Coordinates of C-alpha atoms (C1' of nucleotides) in Angstrom, one line a residue:
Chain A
X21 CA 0.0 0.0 0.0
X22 CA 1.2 3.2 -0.6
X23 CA 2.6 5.4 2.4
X24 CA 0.9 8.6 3.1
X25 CA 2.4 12.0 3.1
X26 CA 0.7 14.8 4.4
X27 CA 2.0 17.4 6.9
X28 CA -0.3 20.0 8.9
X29 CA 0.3 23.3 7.4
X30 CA 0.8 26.9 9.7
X31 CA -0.3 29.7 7.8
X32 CA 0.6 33.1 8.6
X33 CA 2.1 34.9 5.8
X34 CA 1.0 34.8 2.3
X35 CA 5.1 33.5 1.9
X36 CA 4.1 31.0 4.4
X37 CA 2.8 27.9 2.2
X38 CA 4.5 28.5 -1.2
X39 CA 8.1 28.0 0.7
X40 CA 6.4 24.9 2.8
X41 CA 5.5 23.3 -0.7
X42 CA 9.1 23.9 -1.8
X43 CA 10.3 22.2 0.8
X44 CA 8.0 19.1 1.1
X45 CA 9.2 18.7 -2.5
X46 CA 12.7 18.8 -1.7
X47 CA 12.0 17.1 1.6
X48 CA 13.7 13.7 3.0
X49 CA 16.7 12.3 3.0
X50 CA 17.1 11.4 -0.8
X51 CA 15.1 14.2 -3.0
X52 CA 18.0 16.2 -3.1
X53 CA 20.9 12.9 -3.5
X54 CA 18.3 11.8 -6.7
X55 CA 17.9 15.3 -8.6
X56 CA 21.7 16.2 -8.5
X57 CA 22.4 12.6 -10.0
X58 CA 19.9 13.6 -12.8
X59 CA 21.5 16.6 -13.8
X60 CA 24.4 14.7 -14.6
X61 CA 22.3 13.2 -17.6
X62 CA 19.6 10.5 -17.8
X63 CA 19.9 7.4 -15.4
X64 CA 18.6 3.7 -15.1
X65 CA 17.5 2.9 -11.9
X66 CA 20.4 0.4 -11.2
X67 CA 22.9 4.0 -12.1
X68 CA 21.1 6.1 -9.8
X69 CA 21.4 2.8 -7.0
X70 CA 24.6 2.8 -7.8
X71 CA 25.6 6.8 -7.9
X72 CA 23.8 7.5 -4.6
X73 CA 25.5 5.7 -1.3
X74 CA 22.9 3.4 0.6
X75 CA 19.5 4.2 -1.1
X76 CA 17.8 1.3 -1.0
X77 CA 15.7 0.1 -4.2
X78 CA 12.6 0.5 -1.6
X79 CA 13.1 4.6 -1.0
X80 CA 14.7 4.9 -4.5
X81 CA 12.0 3.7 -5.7
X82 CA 9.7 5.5 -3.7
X83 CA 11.3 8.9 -3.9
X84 CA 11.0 8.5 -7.9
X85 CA 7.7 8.0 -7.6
X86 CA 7.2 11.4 -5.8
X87 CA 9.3 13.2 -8.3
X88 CA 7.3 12.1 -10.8
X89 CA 4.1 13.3 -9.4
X90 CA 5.7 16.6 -9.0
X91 CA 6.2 16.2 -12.8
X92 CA 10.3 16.9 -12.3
X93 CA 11.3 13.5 -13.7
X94 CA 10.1 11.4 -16.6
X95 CA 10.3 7.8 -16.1
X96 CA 10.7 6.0 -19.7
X97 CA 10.3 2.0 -19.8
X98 CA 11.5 0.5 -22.7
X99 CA 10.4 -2.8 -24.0
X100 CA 13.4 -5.2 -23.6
X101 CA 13.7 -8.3 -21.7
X102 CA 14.4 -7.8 -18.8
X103 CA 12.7 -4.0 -19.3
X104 CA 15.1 -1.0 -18.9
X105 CA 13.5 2.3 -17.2
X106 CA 15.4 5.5 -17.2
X107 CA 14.8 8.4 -15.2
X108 CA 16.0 12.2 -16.6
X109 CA 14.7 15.3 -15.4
X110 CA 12.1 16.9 -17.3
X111 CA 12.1 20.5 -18.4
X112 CA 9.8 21.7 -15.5
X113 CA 12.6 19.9 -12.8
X114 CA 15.2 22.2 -14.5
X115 CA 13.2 25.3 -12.8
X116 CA 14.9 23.3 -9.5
X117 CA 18.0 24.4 -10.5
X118 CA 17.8 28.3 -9.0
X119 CA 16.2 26.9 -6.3
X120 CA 19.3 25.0 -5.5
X121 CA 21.6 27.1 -6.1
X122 CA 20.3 29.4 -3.9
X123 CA 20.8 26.5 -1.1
X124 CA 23.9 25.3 -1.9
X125 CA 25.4 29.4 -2.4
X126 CA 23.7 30.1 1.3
X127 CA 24.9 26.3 2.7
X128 CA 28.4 26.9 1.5
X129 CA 28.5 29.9 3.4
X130 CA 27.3 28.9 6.0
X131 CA 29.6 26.4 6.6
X132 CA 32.5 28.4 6.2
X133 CA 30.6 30.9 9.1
X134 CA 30.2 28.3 11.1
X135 CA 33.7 26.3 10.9
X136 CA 35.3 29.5 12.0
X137 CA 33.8 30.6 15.4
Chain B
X11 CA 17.9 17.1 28.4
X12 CA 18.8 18.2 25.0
X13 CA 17.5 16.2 22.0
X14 CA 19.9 14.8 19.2
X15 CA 20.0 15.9 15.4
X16 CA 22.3 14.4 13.4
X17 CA 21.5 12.9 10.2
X18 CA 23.9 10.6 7.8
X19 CA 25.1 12.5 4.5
X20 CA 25.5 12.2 1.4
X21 CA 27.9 12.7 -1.2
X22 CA 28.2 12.5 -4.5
X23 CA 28.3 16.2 -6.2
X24 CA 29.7 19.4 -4.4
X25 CA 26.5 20.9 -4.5
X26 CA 25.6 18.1 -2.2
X27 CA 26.8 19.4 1.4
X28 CA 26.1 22.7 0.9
X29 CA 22.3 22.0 -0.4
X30 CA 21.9 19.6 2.5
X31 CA 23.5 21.9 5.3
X32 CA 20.6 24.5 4.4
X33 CA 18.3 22.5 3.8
X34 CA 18.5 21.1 7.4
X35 CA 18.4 24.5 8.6
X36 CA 15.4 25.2 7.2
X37 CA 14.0 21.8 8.7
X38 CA 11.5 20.6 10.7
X39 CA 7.9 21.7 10.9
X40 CA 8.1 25.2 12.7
X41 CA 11.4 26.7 11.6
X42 CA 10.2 28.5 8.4
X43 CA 7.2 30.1 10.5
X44 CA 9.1 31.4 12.8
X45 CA 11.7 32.8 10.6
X46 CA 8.6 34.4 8.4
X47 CA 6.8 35.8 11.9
X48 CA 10.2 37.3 13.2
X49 CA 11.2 39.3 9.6
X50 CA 7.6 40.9 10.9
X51 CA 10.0 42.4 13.6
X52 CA 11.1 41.7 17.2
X53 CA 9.1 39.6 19.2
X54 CA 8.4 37.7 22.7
X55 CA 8.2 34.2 23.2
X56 CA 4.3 34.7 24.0
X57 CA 4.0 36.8 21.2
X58 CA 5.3 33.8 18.5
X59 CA 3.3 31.6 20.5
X60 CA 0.5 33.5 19.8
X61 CA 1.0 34.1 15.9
X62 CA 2.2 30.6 15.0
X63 CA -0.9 28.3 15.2
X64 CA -0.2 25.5 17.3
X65 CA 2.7 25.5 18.4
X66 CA 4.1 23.9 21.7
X67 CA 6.1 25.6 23.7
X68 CA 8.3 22.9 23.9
X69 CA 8.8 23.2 20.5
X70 CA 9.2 26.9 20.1
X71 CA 11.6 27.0 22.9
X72 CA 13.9 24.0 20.7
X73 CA 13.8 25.5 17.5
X74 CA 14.4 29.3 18.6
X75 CA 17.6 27.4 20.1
X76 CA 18.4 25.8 17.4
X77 CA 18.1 29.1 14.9
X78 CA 20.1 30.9 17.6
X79 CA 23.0 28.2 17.4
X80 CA 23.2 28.6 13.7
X81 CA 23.5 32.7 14.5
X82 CA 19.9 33.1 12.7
X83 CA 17.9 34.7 15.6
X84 CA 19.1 36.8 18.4
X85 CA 17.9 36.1 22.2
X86 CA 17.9 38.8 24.3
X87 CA 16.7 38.8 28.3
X88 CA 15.5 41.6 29.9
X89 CA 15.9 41.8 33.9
X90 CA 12.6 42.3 34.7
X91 CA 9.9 40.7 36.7
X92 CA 8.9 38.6 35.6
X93 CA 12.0 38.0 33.0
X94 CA 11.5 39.1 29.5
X95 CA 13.0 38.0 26.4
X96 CA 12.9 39.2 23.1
X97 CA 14.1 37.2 20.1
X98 CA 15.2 38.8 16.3
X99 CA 16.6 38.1 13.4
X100 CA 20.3 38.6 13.2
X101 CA 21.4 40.1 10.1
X102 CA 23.3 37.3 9.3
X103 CA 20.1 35.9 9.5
X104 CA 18.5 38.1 6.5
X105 CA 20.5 36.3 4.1
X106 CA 18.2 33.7 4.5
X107 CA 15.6 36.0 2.6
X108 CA 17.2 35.2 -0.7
X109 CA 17.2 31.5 -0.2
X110 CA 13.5 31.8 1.0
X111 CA 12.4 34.2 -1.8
X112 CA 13.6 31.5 -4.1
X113 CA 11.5 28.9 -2.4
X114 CA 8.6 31.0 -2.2
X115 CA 9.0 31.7 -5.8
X116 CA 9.3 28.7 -7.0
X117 CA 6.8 26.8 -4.8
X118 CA 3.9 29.8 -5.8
X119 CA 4.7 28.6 -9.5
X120 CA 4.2 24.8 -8.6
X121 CA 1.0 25.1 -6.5
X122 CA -0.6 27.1 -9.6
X123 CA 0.7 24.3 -12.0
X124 CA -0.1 21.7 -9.8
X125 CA -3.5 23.1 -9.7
X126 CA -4.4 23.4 -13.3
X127 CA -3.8 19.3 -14.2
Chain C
dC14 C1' 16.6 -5.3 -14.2
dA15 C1' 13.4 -2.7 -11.7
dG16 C1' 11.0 -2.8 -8.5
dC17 C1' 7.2 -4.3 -4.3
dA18 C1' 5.6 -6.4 0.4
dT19 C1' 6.5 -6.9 5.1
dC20 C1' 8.2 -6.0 9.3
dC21 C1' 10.8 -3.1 12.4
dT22 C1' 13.3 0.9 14.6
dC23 C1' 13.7 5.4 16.3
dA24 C1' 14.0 10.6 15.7
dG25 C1' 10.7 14.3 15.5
dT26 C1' 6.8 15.9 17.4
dG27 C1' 2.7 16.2 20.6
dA28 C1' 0.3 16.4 25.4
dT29 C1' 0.5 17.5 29.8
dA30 C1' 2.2 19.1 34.0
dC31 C1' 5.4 21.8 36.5
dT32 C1' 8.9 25.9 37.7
dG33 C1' 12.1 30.2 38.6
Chain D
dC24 C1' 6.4 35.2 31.4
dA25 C1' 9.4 32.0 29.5
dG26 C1' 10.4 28.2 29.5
dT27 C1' 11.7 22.6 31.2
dA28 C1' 10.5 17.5 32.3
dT29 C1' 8.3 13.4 31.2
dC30 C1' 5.7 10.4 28.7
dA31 C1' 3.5 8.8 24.4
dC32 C1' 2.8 8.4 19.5
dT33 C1' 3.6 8.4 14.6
dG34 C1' 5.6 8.1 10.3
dA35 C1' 10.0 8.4 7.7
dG36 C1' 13.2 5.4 6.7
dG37 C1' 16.0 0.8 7.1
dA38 C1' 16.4 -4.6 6.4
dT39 C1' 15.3 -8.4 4.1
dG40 C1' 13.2 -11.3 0.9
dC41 C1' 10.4 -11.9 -3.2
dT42 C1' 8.6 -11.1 -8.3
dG43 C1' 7.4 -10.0 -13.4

DNA sequence: CAGCATCCTCAGTGATACTG
DNA sequence: CAGTATCACTGAGGATGCTG
């Protein structure tokens, strides 16, 4: 069955939601791992395994499936035996890419600050 | 006695870290409305209690620590009676506003295409 | 190869009561 | 007022084995 995901929301601004939405989207432990390994060019699902350190097929799978729904990665099957899916980023999941850049600029930063006290 | 927070990494792009570091910042289900009530200005403890819909104390109290370990917010204590305490932003905190204008950018722009499916 | 089903653990959060 | 202490719960994520 599938696993349910829905937080309570706190309104208070109108900024409020639209930055929890971002978040939920980039939210987890893997979201992040899974769209940097697709910006490196399209990937099987054995690649990605591979590329990211401990996923398991069950969250790797699982975190796909959310991507997908968010309509930032296409999953293609192709009709061999046994069948071969890739995964690439669509062109809406490129919009990501300020987004994280935004992170990593601040994060990076941010470490440095902190390293130094 | 105070709660752990330590998460395993991942690594496998130098955006990685960075993105993950701020990400985790940003983490948890209270930290972004806070941040959003206190660009309103400086406020008591009671008074963010007030404006952030159901929030516990107990969790107010951990994440204004935690925002005031990463230099975000400021905590000052008055020597009244009975004590009172004012939290801010720090400026080092404004440079979240970038990161977060990006998020709320970006997440405005996927709730209205998410919508419209 | 590309997953899914099941079971299990524990960190994050909530509820409630108490204090300087 | 501004928190802390304690207990309880839940759901994200891990481990393992199975399948079309």
């Amino acid at each position: 069955m599938t696993e349910k995901v829905q937080h309570d929301r706190v309104t208070c601004s109108k900024m409020m939601l639209p930055v929890q939405d971002a978040l939920e989207i980039l939210s987890g432990k893997w979201k992040i791992p899974i769209i940097i390994a697709l910006t490196h060019g399209v990937k099987r699902f054995s690649d990605l395994s591979k590329e990211i350190p401990k996923i398991t097929d069950r969250m790797l799978s699982k975190e796909l499936r959310d991507l997908e729904m968010n309509q930032l990665v296409k999953r293609t099957v192709y009709d061999t035996f046994p069948v071969t899916v890739e995964y690439t980023m669509t062109e809406y999941g490129q919009t990501l890419h300020e987004v994280i850049e935004a992170l990593a600029k601040w994060g990076y930063n941010h470490r440095k600050r902190i390293m130094q006290d």
